[in-house]
CSV table of C-alpha atoms in Angstrom, one decimal:
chain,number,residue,atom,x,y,z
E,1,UNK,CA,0.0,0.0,0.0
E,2,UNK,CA,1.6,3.1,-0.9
E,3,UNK,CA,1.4,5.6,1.8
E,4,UNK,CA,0.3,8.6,-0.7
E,5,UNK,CA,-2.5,6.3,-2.0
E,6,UNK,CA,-4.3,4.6,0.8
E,7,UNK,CA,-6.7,2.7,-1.2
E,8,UNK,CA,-4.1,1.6,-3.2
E,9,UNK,CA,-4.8,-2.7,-3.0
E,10,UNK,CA,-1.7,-4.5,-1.4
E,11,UNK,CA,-1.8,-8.5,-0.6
E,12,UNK,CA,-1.9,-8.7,3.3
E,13,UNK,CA,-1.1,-12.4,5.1
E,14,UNK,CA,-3.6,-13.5,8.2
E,15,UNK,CA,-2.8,-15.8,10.4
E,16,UNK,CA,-5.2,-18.9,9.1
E,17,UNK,CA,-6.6,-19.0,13.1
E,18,UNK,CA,-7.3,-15.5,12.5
E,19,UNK,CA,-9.4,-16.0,9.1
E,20,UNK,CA,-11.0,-19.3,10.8
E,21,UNK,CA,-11.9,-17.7,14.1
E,22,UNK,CA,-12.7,-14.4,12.4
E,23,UNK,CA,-13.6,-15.0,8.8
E,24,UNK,CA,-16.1,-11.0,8.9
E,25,UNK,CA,-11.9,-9.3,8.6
E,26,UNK,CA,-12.2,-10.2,4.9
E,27,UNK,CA,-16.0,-10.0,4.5
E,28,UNK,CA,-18.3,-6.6,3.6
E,29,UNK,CA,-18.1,-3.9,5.7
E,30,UNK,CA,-21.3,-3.7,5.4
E,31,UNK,CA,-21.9,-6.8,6.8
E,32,UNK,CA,-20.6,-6.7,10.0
E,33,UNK,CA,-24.0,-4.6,11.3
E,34,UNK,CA,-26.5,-6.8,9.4
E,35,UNK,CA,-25.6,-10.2,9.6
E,36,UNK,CA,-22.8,-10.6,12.1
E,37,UNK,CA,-22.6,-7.8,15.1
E,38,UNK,CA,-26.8,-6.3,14.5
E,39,UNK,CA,-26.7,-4.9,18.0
E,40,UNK,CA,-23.8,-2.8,17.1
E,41,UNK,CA,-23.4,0.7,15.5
E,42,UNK,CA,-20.1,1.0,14.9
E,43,UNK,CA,-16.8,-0.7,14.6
E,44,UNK,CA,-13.2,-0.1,15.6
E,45,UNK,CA,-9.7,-2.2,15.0
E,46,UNK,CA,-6.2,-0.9,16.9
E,47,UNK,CA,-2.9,-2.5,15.9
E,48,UNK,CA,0.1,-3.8,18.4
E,49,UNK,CA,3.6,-3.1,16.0
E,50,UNK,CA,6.8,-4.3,17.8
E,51,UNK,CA,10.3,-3.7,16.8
E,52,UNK,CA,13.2,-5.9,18.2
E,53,UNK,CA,16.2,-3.5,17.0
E,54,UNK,CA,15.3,-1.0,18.8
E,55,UNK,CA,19.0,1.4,20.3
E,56,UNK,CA,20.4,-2.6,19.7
E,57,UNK,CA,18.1,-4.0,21.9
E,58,UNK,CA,17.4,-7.3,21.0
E,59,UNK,CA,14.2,-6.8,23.3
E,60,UNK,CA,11.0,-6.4,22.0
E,61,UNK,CA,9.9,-2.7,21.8
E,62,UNK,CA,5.7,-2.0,21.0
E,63,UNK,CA,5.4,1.1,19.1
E,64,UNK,CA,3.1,4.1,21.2
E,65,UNK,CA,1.2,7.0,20.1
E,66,UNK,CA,0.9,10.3,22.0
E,67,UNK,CA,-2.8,12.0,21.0
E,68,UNK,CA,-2.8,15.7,20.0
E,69,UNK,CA,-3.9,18.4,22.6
E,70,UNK,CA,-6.1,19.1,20.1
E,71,UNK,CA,-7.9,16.0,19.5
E,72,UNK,CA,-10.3,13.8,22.1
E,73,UNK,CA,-8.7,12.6,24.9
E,74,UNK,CA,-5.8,14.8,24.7
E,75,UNK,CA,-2.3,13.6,25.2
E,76,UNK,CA,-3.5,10.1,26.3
E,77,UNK,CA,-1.2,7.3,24.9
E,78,UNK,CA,-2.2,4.2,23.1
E,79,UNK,CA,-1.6,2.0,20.5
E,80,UNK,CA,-2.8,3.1,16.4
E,81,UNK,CA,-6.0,2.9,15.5
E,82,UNK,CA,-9.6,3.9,15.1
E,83,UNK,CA,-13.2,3.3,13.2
E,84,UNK,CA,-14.0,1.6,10.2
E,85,UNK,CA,-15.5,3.5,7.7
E,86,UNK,CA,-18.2,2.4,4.9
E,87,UNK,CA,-17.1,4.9,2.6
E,88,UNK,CA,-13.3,4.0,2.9
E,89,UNK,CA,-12.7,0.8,3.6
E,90,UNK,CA,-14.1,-2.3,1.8
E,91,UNK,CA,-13.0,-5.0,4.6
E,92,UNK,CA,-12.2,-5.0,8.5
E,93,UNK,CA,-8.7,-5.5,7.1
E,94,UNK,CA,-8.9,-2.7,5.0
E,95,UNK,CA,-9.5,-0.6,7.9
E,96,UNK,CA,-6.7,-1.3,10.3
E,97,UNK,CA,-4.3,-1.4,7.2
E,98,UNK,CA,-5.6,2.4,6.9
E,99,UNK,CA,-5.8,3.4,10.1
E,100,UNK,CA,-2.1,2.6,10.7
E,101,UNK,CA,-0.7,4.0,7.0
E,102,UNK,CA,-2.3,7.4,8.3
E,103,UNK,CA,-1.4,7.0,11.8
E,104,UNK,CA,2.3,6.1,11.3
E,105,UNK,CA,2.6,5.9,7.8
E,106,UNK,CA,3.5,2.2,8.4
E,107,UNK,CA,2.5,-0.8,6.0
E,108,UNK,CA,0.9,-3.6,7.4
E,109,UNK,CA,2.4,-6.7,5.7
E,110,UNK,CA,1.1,-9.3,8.0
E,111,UNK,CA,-2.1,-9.9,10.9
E,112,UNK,CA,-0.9,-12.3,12.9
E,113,UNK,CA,-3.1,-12.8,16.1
E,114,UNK,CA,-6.0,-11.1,18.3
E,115,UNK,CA,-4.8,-9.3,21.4
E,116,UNK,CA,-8.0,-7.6,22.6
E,117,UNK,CA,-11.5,-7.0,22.0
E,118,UNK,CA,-13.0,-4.2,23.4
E,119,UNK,CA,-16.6,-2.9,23.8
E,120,UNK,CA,-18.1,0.5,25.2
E,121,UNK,CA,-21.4,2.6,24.5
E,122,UNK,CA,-21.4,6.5,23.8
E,123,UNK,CA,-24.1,8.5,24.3
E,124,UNK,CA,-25.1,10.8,21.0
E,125,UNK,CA,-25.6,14.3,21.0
E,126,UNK,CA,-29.3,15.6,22.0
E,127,UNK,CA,-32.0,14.6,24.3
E,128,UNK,CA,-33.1,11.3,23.4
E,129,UNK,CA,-31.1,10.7,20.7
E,130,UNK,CA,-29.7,7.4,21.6
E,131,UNK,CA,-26.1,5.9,22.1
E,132,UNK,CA,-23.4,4.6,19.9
E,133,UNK,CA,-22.6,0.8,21.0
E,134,UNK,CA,-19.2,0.4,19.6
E,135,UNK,CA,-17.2,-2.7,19.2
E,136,UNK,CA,-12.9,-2.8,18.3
E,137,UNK,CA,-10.8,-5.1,17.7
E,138,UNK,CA,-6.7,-5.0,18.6
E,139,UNK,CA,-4.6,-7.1,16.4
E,140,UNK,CA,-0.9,-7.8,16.5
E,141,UNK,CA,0.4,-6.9,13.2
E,142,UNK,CA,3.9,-6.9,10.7
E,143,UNK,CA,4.9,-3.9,9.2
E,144,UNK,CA,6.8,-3.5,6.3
E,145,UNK,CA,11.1,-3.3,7.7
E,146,UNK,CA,13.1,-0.3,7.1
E,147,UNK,CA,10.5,2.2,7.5
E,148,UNK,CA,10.4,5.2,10.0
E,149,UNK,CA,6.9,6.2,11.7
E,150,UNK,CA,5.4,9.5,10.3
E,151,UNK,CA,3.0,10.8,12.6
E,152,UNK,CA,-0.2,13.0,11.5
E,153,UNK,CA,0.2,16.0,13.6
E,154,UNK,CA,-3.6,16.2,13.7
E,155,UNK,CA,-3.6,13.0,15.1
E,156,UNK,CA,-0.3,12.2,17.2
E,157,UNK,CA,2.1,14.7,18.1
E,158,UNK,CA,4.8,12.3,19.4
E,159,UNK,CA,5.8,8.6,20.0
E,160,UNK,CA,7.4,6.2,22.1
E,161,UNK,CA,8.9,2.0,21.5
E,162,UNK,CA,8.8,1.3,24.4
E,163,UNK,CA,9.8,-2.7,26.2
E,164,UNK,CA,7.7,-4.2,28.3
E,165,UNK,CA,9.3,-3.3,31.4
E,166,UNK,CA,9.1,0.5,30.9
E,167,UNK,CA,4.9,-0.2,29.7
E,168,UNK,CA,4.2,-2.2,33.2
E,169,UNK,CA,5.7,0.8,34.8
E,170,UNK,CA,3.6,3.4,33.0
E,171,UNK,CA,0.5,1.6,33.4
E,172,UNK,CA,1.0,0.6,37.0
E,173,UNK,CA,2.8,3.8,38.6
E,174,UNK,CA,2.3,7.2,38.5
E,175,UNK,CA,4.2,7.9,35.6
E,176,UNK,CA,2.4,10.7,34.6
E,177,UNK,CA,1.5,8.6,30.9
E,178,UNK,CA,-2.5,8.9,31.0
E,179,UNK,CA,-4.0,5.9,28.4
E,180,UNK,CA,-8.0,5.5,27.5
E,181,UNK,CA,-10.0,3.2,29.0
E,182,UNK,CA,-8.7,-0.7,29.0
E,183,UNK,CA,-5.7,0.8,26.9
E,184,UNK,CA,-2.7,0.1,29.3
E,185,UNK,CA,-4.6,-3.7,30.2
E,186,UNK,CA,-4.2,-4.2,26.5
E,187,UNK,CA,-0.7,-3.1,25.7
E,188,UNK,CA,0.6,-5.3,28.3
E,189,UNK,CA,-1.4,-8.2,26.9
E,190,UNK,CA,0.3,-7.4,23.3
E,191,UNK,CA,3.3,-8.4,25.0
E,192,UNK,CA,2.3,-11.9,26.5
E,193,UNK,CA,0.5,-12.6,22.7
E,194,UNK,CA,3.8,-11.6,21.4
E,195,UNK,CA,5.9,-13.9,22.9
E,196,UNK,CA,3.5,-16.7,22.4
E,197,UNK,CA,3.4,-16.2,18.8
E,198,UNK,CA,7.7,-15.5,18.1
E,199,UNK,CA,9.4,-17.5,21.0
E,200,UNK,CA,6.7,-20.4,21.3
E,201,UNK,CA,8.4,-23.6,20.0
E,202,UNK,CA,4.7,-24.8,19.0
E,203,UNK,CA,3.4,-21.4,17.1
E,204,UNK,CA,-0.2,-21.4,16.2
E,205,UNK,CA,-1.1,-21.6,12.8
E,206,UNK,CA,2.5,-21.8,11.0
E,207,UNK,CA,0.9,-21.1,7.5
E,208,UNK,CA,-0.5,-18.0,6.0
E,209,UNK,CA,-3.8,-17.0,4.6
E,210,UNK,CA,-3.7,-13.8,1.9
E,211,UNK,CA,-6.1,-10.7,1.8
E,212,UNK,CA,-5.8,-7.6,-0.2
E,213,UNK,CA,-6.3,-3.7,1.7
């Protein structure tokens, strides 16, 4: 996917637990609130990127976003992501692989396993207008090597890899690092699916299935 043309189709591998478990990431859009989530109204996905190079560190390092001051939740950390949208993305896959490009101008080559699921309601504007019941999904993902994170400023305004060490401190001290919700649960979590999946010597699910987004 070239990261000046988002839409631009680029063969993705899953995981074939991932497609099994999850077949609706390569399914409609549209389908998700007619035929398999109907008591949702919208629909999220987040991604978990590690690096193991990181200042020749041969530990693993998961890649964290800083929101804008600007944005909603203001400088709150957490991992990339955000909503699928009906008239941009085809697929679930299509969604996360667009959500990171803009994000962190990374290129999701591979979805390798589900970390988290996630679930909340939001009320909508106006008296007795009803709520948002919102659904997302966190996946640990491949990105493409040799590429440097580009933040949207609208977005992000910095970043952190941090190891897991450094993470458990954030999320259980006062560090001052603020993340939404289940956010710091979940980045935690990334690591213990992490290590499952790369130092396991029985890894789940050693071929690949192949989408397009």
């Amino acid at each position: 996917m070239d990261t000046t043309t988002p839409t631009t189709k680029q063969e993705i591998q899953i995981s074939p637990h991932l497609l099994h478990n999850h077949p609706f990431l390569i399914h409609p859009l549209s389908s998700l609130p007619t035929t398999h989530y109907p008591t949702y109204t919208d629909f999220g996905v987040g991604a978990y990127i590690f690096i193991t190079t990181y200042q020749q560190n041969s530990k693993p390092h998961l890649l964290l976003l800083h929101r804008s001051p600007t944005d909603s939740y203001p400088l709150h950390w957490e991992s990339p992501g955000g909503g699928a949208d009906l008239s941009l993305d085809d697929t679930l896959l299509q969604a996360l692989c667009r959500e990171v490009l803009e994000e962190t101008g990374l290129q999701v080559t591979k979805v390798v396993d589900l970390v988290a699921v996630d679930e909340w309601r939001k009320p909508l504007p106006g008296v007795g207008q009803g709520e948002k019941k919102v659904i997302k999904w966190g996946f640990l993902v491949e990105t493409a090597s040799g590429e440097e994170v580009m933040l949207n400023p609208e977005e992000h305004c910095a970043f952190k890899w941090m190891d897991e060490g450094d993470v458990r401190d954030a999320v259980n001290e006062d560090s001052g690092m603020k993340f939404i919700g289940d956010q710091g649960r979940n980045l935690l979590r990334a690591f213990e699916v992490y290590r499952r999946w790369y130092t396991s010597s029985e890894k789940e699910g050693k071929g690949e299935g192949k989408d397009t987004c």
